Amino acid sequence: MPDREISKEVVIINELGLHARAAAMIAILARNAKTRVWILKDDESADASSIIDILTLACAKGSKIRLKIDDPSDLGILNDIVQLVEDGFGE
Amino acid sequence: MANRDAEETKLRGIAASPGICIGRAYLVDQEGVDVVSKYSVMESNLRDEIKRFKTAVKNAKDELRSIIENTPEELHPHANILETHLVLFEDKMLYDRTIETIEKEKVNAEWAFKKVVSGVKSMFQNIKNSYLKERAEDIIHVSQRIMRKLVGVEAVNIGDIDKRVILVAHDLSPADASQIKTDKIMGLVTERGGRASHTGIIARALEIPAVMGLDHATKLIKNDDLIIVDGSTGIVITRPAEQTLADYGGRQIRYREYQTAVSRDSHLLAETTDGFIVPVMGNIELSDEAASVVEHGGDGIGLYRTEFQYLSGARFPKESELFEKYKRVVEMMAPKPVTIRTLDINGDKAVNGFFDDAENNPALGLRAIRYCLKNPDVFKTQLRAILRAAVFGNVRIMFPMISSCEEVREAKRLLNEAADSLAEEGETFRRDIKIGIMVEVPSAVVMADLLAEEVDFFSIGTNDLIQYLLAIDRDNTDVSHLFQPLNPAIIRMMKHVCDVGGEKGVQVFMCGEMAGEPLYIPLLLGLGINELSMNPQSIPAVKSTIRVLSAKDAGRFAEDVLRRPSASEVMKLLRNEYGDILSDKVYTE
């Protein structure tokens, strides 16, 4: 466990929510992380490198999610994912 | 065996793509891999077992990759989802968990994988949002491909089928459908899906007959059975008797000959014997289908459904993407008209789940113009694209599901705002386009006189009008036989709209399936419909029907029809009056 939690909150802005293609884009980024990248929504968490895990969070448009990393060296990846979500996955 | 041969059976599904084919059934068996046995694996062999699993995943992934590469050009827009499938193969929840299960439980890879997949499936069952819930289908398609590699069942690669067959399947995945070669696959029968499903759209694009939504098709039809598929009526006949075969064989030949014969002058206008010209237009869903309208001699496009771009990707299209597609169609058809129907998202396409949790009654819910008025940004993006495309030819805009005057006024106000914003930005666009509405909700028929003040044309959408007026969901196989286009109540509604149109100088079009059926043409002509729009394939037959009719006689006939109390009596009258003329044109009952 890291000394302090590194996380960022983002809102899903794209019309269709966190759908399969968007989840795939996140998973591809997260698979490059040194350790885990987590997506937290309400009380649930999903491993960001798994499309399936992301999809089961069922994030509709307007959902607030928190992205969390276990290792500070993954900060770049965290920021890339935040950027992706804030850009509405380029949609 | 003898009595088995005698049992001819008629099955009824959803008519998804027109035409008749007779041939051997080819069962695409996807259930076979569901039965896997469990056995223990010795500690020393676990590594090999894991390797076997990894190899299966790799092979499955390679197979899908080559399917994507070999997808024919015209089907590329349908193949996007397959790219996402590629990323799923090595998803932790499938891949890592299976390996863990093999190690921990010391079981064979098939069993471990099956266990993991069913765990994933049950996770999806708890999701309320119906769009996301349906993503379970993607996982099922991917896992079936892996399982087939694992079990060593030769995957049915539809692209490899080397004899002429009729495919019979529980469901066809997007990957399967994209591999169909028309010189081998004569037709399709599936248990799932419908006209608007992915596979239905592909079948029509390829012009092969298809019957979908036929429950238990894969149980009722055996591999290599001789079957008849009538994609125009949704009927499939198994173990046909000699006489039936001869009958359908005849129909099939007549249909083909007729299609060829009428195609020769289908590019000419259709004029009745007494000099009344009826434009015959095509309905399209994909921009590529405009070519099919031109090929079949259409006088324009009477219904351009615009939902596909909103459904095929996992996101809403941008204005520029919409504009590019519309422009292509408008340019291809110019100077002939292209009637663009604004977004009609509905329950049939299960898209409501994109926005909210499933509605109880999607057909009566937030769809079409209601959705657009509630989401003006989404709507205006489309309106802007339409106004910009209008520069390149003859565009008409049509609002769907209108049920009140306020809705039309509000839609027109947003159209004006879209035009103003384009003007401000200095974009090139056209403002002076014809505006019309779909008349498909009974309240629009009742209010037709006042709605006429707001628009340039009405277009009667028979499919929805029949559904709403008769309270029949025709995709519900239990009641779909009650979906009667000739129900006197429907005919009276159409008559009222035509009369109002005549009085107010508003053109009345028809773009439902009824317009594409030669049998109904005398009635539609007699009621005073000004323009017909249909599946491109039906254009030649309808044009040739119009040419043998007299508008005056048809008018008298319609008067007579209006006095009949039931659909069957209307049909009887139709056959009495026009049976001779239509006999060679009506290839199905």
PDB file of N, CA and C in Angstrom, chain B residues 35-87:
ATOM      1  N   VAL B  35     -21.278 -27.813 -23.973  1.00  0.00           N
ATOM      2  CA  VAL B  35     -21.159 -29.036 -23.186  1.00  0.00           C
ATOM      3  C   VAL B  35     -19.684 -29.386 -23.050  1.00  0.00           C
ATOM      4  N   VAL B  36     -19.127 -29.122 -21.887  1.00  0.00           N
ATOM      5  CA  VAL B  36     -17.726 -29.496 -21.683  1.00  0.00           C
ATOM      6  C   VAL B  36     -17.638 -30.332 -20.421  1.00  0.00           C
ATOM      7  N   SER B  37     -16.704 -31.275 -20.446  1.00  0.00           N
ATOM      8  CA  SER B  37     -16.595 -32.133 -19.271  1.00  0.00           C
ATOM      9  C   SER B  37     -15.484 -31.614 -18.356  1.00  0.00           C
ATOM     10  N   LYS B  38     -15.578 -32.041 -17.117  1.00  0.00           N
ATOM     11  CA  LYS B  38     -14.600 -31.620 -16.130  1.00  0.00           C
ATOM     12  C   LYS B  38     -13.693 -32.798 -15.805  1.00  0.00           C
ATOM     13  N   TYR B  39     -12.406 -32.583 -15.807  1.00  0.00           N
ATOM     14  CA  TYR B  39     -11.529 -33.629 -15.308  1.00  0.00           C
ATOM     15  C   TYR B  39     -10.330 -32.999 -14.605  1.00  0.00           C
ATOM     16  N   SER B  40      -9.714 -33.753 -13.691  1.00  0.00           N
ATOM     17  CA  SER B  40      -8.587 -33.214 -12.931  1.00  0.00           C
ATOM     18  C   SER B  40      -7.310 -33.315 -13.747  1.00  0.00           C
ATOM     19  N   VAL B  41      -6.434 -32.384 -13.467  1.00  0.00           N
ATOM     20  CA  VAL B  41      -5.142 -32.369 -14.142  1.00  0.00           C
ATOM     21  C   VAL B  41      -4.072 -32.509 -13.063  1.00  0.00           C
ATOM     22  N   MET B  42      -3.119 -33.393 -13.304  1.00  0.00           N
ATOM     23  CA  MET B  42      -2.063 -33.606 -12.319  1.00  0.00           C
ATOM     24  C   MET B  42      -1.170 -32.383 -12.225  1.00  0.00           C
ATOM     25  N   GLU B  43      -0.692 -32.176 -11.008  1.00  0.00           N
ATOM     26  CA  GLU B  43       0.190 -31.048 -10.721  1.00  0.00           C
ATOM     27  C   GLU B  43       1.259 -30.860 -11.819  1.00  0.00           C
ATOM     28  N   SER B  44       1.874 -31.971 -12.206  1.00  0.00           N
ATOM     29  CA  SER B  44       2.983 -31.891 -13.154  1.00  0.00           C
ATOM     30  C   SER B  44       2.530 -31.472 -14.555  1.00  0.00           C
ATOM     31  N   ASN B  45       1.220 -31.645 -14.808  1.00  0.00           N
ATOM     32  CA  ASN B  45       0.734 -31.298 -16.143  1.00  0.00           C
ATOM     33  C   ASN B  45       0.069 -29.926 -16.220  1.00  0.00           C
ATOM     34  N   LEU B  46       0.030 -29.240 -15.068  1.00  0.00           N
ATOM     35  CA  LEU B  46      -0.693 -27.959 -15.047  1.00  0.00           C
ATOM     36  C   LEU B  46      -0.086 -26.950 -16.011  1.00  0.00           C
ATOM     37  N   ARG B  47       1.230 -26.954 -16.087  1.00  0.00           N
ATOM     38  CA  ARG B  47       1.870 -25.976 -16.973  1.00  0.00           C
ATOM     39  C   ARG B  47       1.447 -26.178 -18.425  1.00  0.00           C
ATOM     40  N   ASP B  48       1.369 -27.441 -18.809  1.00  0.00           N
ATOM     41  CA  ASP B  48       0.943 -27.730 -20.181  1.00  0.00           C
ATOM     42  C   ASP B  48      -0.511 -27.326 -20.420  1.00  0.00           C
ATOM     43  N   GLU B  49      -1.310 -27.557 -19.366  1.00  0.00           N
ATOM     44  CA  GLU B  49      -2.732 -27.226 -19.493  1.00  0.00           C
ATOM     45  C   GLU B  49      -2.889 -25.711 -19.706  1.00  0.00           C
ATOM     46  N   ILE B  50      -2.085 -24.944 -18.925  1.00  0.00           N
ATOM     47  CA  ILE B  50      -2.138 -23.483 -19.054  1.00  0.00           C
ATOM     48  C   ILE B  50      -1.647 -23.054 -20.431  1.00  0.00           C
ATOM     49  N   LYS B  51      -0.619 -23.743 -20.878  1.00  0.00           N
ATOM     50  CA  LYS B  51      -0.072 -23.415 -22.200  1.00  0.00           C
ATOM     51  C   LYS B  51      -1.136 -23.694 -23.275  1.00  0.00           C
ATOM     52  N   ARG B  52      -1.861 -24.788 -23.085  1.00  0.00           N
ATOM     53  CA  ARG B  52      -2.912 -25.148 -24.039  1.00  0.00           C
ATOM     54  C   ARG B  52      -3.960 -24.025 -24.107  1.00  0.00           C
ATOM     55  N   PHE B  53      -4.287 -23.495 -22.928  1.00  0.00           N
ATOM     56  CA  PHE B  53      -5.261 -22.399 -22.889  1.00  0.00           C
ATOM     57  C   PHE B  53      -4.716 -21.162 -23.615  1.00  0.00           C
ATOM     58  N   LYS B  54      -3.446 -20.813 -23.306  1.00  0.00           N
ATOM     59  CA  LYS B  54      -2.853 -19.630 -23.919  1.00  0.00           C
ATOM     60  C   LYS B  54      -2.813 -19.752 -25.447  1.00  0.00           C
ATOM     61  N   THR B  55      -2.479 -20.972 -25.905  1.00  0.00           N
ATOM     62  CA  THR B  55      -2.432 -21.198 -27.351  1.00  0.00           C
ATOM     63  C   THR B  55      -3.828 -21.014 -27.971  1.00  0.00           C
ATOM     64  N   ALA B  56      -4.846 -21.536 -27.264  1.00  0.00           N
ATOM     65  CA  ALA B  56      -6.212 -21.408 -27.774  1.00  0.00           C
ATOM     66  C   ALA B  56      -6.596 -19.937 -27.917  1.00  0.00           C
ATOM     67  N   VAL B  57      -6.238 -19.127 -26.895  1.00  0.00           N
ATOM     68  CA  VAL B  57      -6.572 -17.704 -26.941  1.00  0.00           C
ATOM     69  C   VAL B  57      -5.837 -17.038 -28.107  1.00  0.00           C
ATOM     70  N   LYS B  58      -4.570 -17.397 -28.246  1.00  0.00           N
ATOM     71  CA  LYS B  58      -3.785 -16.788 -29.318  1.00  0.00           C
ATOM     72  C   LYS B  58      -4.385 -17.139 -30.687  1.00  0.00           C
ATOM     73  N   ASN B  59      -4.732 -18.426 -30.858  1.00  0.00           N
ATOM     74  CA  ASN B  59      -5.308 -18.847 -32.135  1.00  0.00           C
ATOM     75  C   ASN B  59      -6.642 -18.169 -32.412  1.00  0.00           C
ATOM     76  N   ALA B  60      -7.445 -18.052 -31.348  1.00  0.00           N
ATOM     77  CA  ALA B  60      -8.754 -17.408 -31.514  1.00  0.00           C
ATOM     78  C   ALA B  60      -8.567 -15.954 -31.921  1.00  0.00           C
ATOM     79  N   LYS B  61      -7.581 -15.317 -31.304  1.00  0.00           N
ATOM     80  CA  LYS B  61      -7.320 -13.907 -31.599  1.00  0.00           C
ATOM     81  C   LYS B  61      -6.823 -13.743 -33.037  1.00  0.00           C
ATOM     82  N   ASP B  62      -5.924 -14.633 -33.432  1.00  0.00           N
ATOM     83  CA  ASP B  62      -5.428 -14.583 -34.814  1.00  0.00           C
ATOM     84  C   ASP B  62      -6.563 -14.777 -35.805  1.00  0.00           C
ATOM     85  N   GLU B  63      -7.457 -15.706 -35.443  1.00  0.00           N
ATOM     86  CA  GLU B  63      -8.575 -15.993 -36.329  1.00  0.00           C
ATOM     87  C   GLU B  63      -9.443 -14.748 -36.514  1.00  0.00           C
ATOM     88  N   LEU B  64      -9.739 -14.073 -35.410  1.00  0.00           N
ATOM     89  CA  LEU B  64     -10.581 -12.876 -35.508  1.00  0.00           C
ATOM     90  C   LEU B  64      -9.860 -11.781 -36.299  1.00  0.00           C
ATOM     91  N   ARG B  65      -8.540 -11.685 -36.061  1.00  0.00           N
ATOM     92  CA  ARG B  65      -7.776 -10.675 -36.780  1.00  0.00           C
ATOM     93  C   ARG B  65      -7.869 -10.905 -38.288  1.00  0.00           C
ATOM     94  N   SER B  66      -7.792 -12.161 -38.692  1.00  0.00           N
ATOM     95  CA  SER B  66      -7.848 -12.415 -40.132  1.00  0.00           C
ATOM     96  C   SER B  66      -9.272 -12.187 -40.663  1.00  0.00           C
ATOM     97  N   ILE B  67     -10.270 -12.419 -39.799  1.00  0.00           N
ATOM     98  CA  ILE B  67     -11.642 -12.116 -40.215  1.00  0.00           C
ATOM     99  C   ILE B  67     -11.783 -10.617 -40.467  1.00  0.00           C
ATOM    100  N   ILE B  68     -11.200  -9.816 -39.573  1.00  0.00           N
ATOM    101  CA  ILE B  68     -11.293  -8.366 -39.742  1.00  0.00           C
ATOM    102  C   ILE B  68     -10.615  -7.947 -41.050  1.00  0.00           C
ATOM    103  N   GLU B  69      -9.450  -8.558 -41.312  1.00  0.00           N
ATOM    104  CA  GLU B  69      -8.728  -8.203 -42.541  1.00  0.00           C
ATOM    105  C   GLU B  69      -9.491  -8.603 -43.793  1.00  0.00           C
ATOM    106  N   ASN B  70     -10.234  -9.718 -43.692  1.00  0.00           N
ATOM    107  CA  ASN B  70     -10.917 -10.213 -44.890  1.00  0.00           C
ATOM    108  C   ASN B  70     -12.347  -9.700 -45.037  1.00  0.00           C
ATOM    109  N   THR B  71     -12.753  -8.804 -44.151  1.00  0.00           N
ATOM    110  CA  THR B  71     -14.113  -8.291 -44.257  1.00  0.00           C
ATOM    111  C   THR B  71     -14.236  -7.456 -45.534  1.00  0.00           C
ATOM    112  N   PRO B  72     -15.240  -7.774 -46.368  1.00  0.00           N
ATOM    113  CA  PRO B  72     -15.398  -7.017 -47.614  1.00  0.00           C
ATOM    114  C   PRO B  72     -15.608  -5.521 -47.336  1.00  0.00           C
ATOM    115  N   GLU B  73     -15.084  -4.748 -48.236  1.00  0.00           N
ATOM    116  CA  GLU B  73     -15.134  -3.287 -48.154  1.00  0.00           C
ATOM    117  C   GLU B  73     -16.505  -2.759 -47.727  1.00  0.00           C
ATOM    118  N   GLU B  74     -17.575  -3.259 -48.391  1.00  0.00           N
ATOM    119  CA  GLU B  74     -18.893  -2.662 -48.156  1.00  0.00           C
ATOM    120  C   GLU B  74     -19.403  -2.924 -46.743  1.00  0.00           C
ATOM    121  N   LEU B  75     -18.782  -3.897 -46.063  1.00  0.00           N
ATOM    122  CA  LEU B  75     -19.263  -4.203 -44.718  1.00  0.00           C
ATOM    123  C   LEU B  75     -18.369  -3.595 -43.633  1.00  0.00           C
ATOM    124  N   HIS B  76     -17.362  -2.843 -44.031  1.00  0.00           N
ATOM    125  CA  HIS B  76     -16.453  -2.267 -43.042  1.00  0.00           C
ATOM    126  C   HIS B  76     -17.125  -1.474 -41.930  1.00  0.00           C
ATOM    127  N   PRO B  77     -18.144  -0.672 -42.281  1.00  0.00           N
ATOM    128  CA  PRO B  77     -18.771   0.096 -41.194  1.00  0.00           C
ATOM    129  C   PRO B  77     -19.333  -0.815 -40.103  1.00  0.00           C
ATOM    130  N   HIS B  78     -19.595  -2.088 -40.452  1.00  0.00           N
ATOM    131  CA  HIS B  78     -20.183  -3.009 -39.471  1.00  0.00           C
ATOM    132  C   HIS B  78     -19.112  -3.685 -38.629  1.00  0.00           C
ATOM    133  N   ALA B  79     -17.846  -3.481 -38.986  1.00  0.00           N
ATOM    134  CA  ALA B  79     -16.793  -4.298 -38.371  1.00  0.00           C
ATOM    135  C   ALA B  79     -16.102  -3.622 -37.185  1.00  0.00           C
ATOM    136  N   ASN B  80     -16.477  -2.377 -36.883  1.00  0.00           N
ATOM    137  CA  ASN B  80     -15.799  -1.653 -35.805  1.00  0.00           C
ATOM    138  C   ASN B  80     -15.798  -2.390 -34.478  1.00  0.00           C
ATOM    139  N   ILE B  81     -16.912  -3.010 -34.182  1.00  0.00           N
ATOM    140  CA  ILE B  81     -17.053  -3.672 -32.893  1.00  0.00           C
ATOM    141  C   ILE B  81     -16.023  -4.786 -32.751  1.00  0.00           C
ATOM    142  N   LEU B  82     -15.598  -5.360 -33.876  1.00  0.00           N
ATOM    143  CA  LEU B  82     -14.652  -6.477 -33.826  1.00  0.00           C
ATOM    144  C   LEU B  82     -13.298  -6.038 -33.277  1.00  0.00           C
ATOM    145  N   GLU B  83     -12.945  -4.777 -33.504  1.00  0.00           N
ATOM    146  CA  GLU B  83     -11.675  -4.266 -32.981  1.00  0.00           C
ATOM    147  C   GLU B  83     -11.702  -4.291 -31.444  1.00  0.00           C
ATOM    148  N   THR B  84     -12.867  -3.939 -30.896  1.00  0.00           N
ATOM    149  CA  THR B  84     -13.006  -3.992 -29.443  1.00  0.00           C
ATOM    150  C   THR B  84     -12.929  -5.442 -28.947  1.00  0.00           C
ATOM    151  N   HIS B  85     -13.493  -6.356 -29.731  1.00  0.00           N
ATOM    152  CA  HIS B  85     -13.417  -7.769 -29.344  1.00  0.00           C
ATOM    153  C   HIS B  85     -11.967  -8.216 -29.200  1.00  0.00           C
ATOM    154  N   LEU B  86     -11.110  -7.705 -30.086  1.00  0.00           N
ATOM    155  CA  LEU B  86      -9.690  -8.089 -30.029  1.00  0.00           C
ATOM    156  C   LEU B  86      -9.076  -7.802 -28.666  1.00  0.00           C
ATOM    157  N   VAL B  87      -9.427  -6.644 -28.094  1.00  0.00           N
ATOM    158  CA  VAL B  87      -8.847  -6.254 -26.801  1.00  0.00           C
ATOM    159  C   VAL B  87      -9.387  -7.142 -25.673  1.00  0.00           C
TER     160      VAL B  87
END
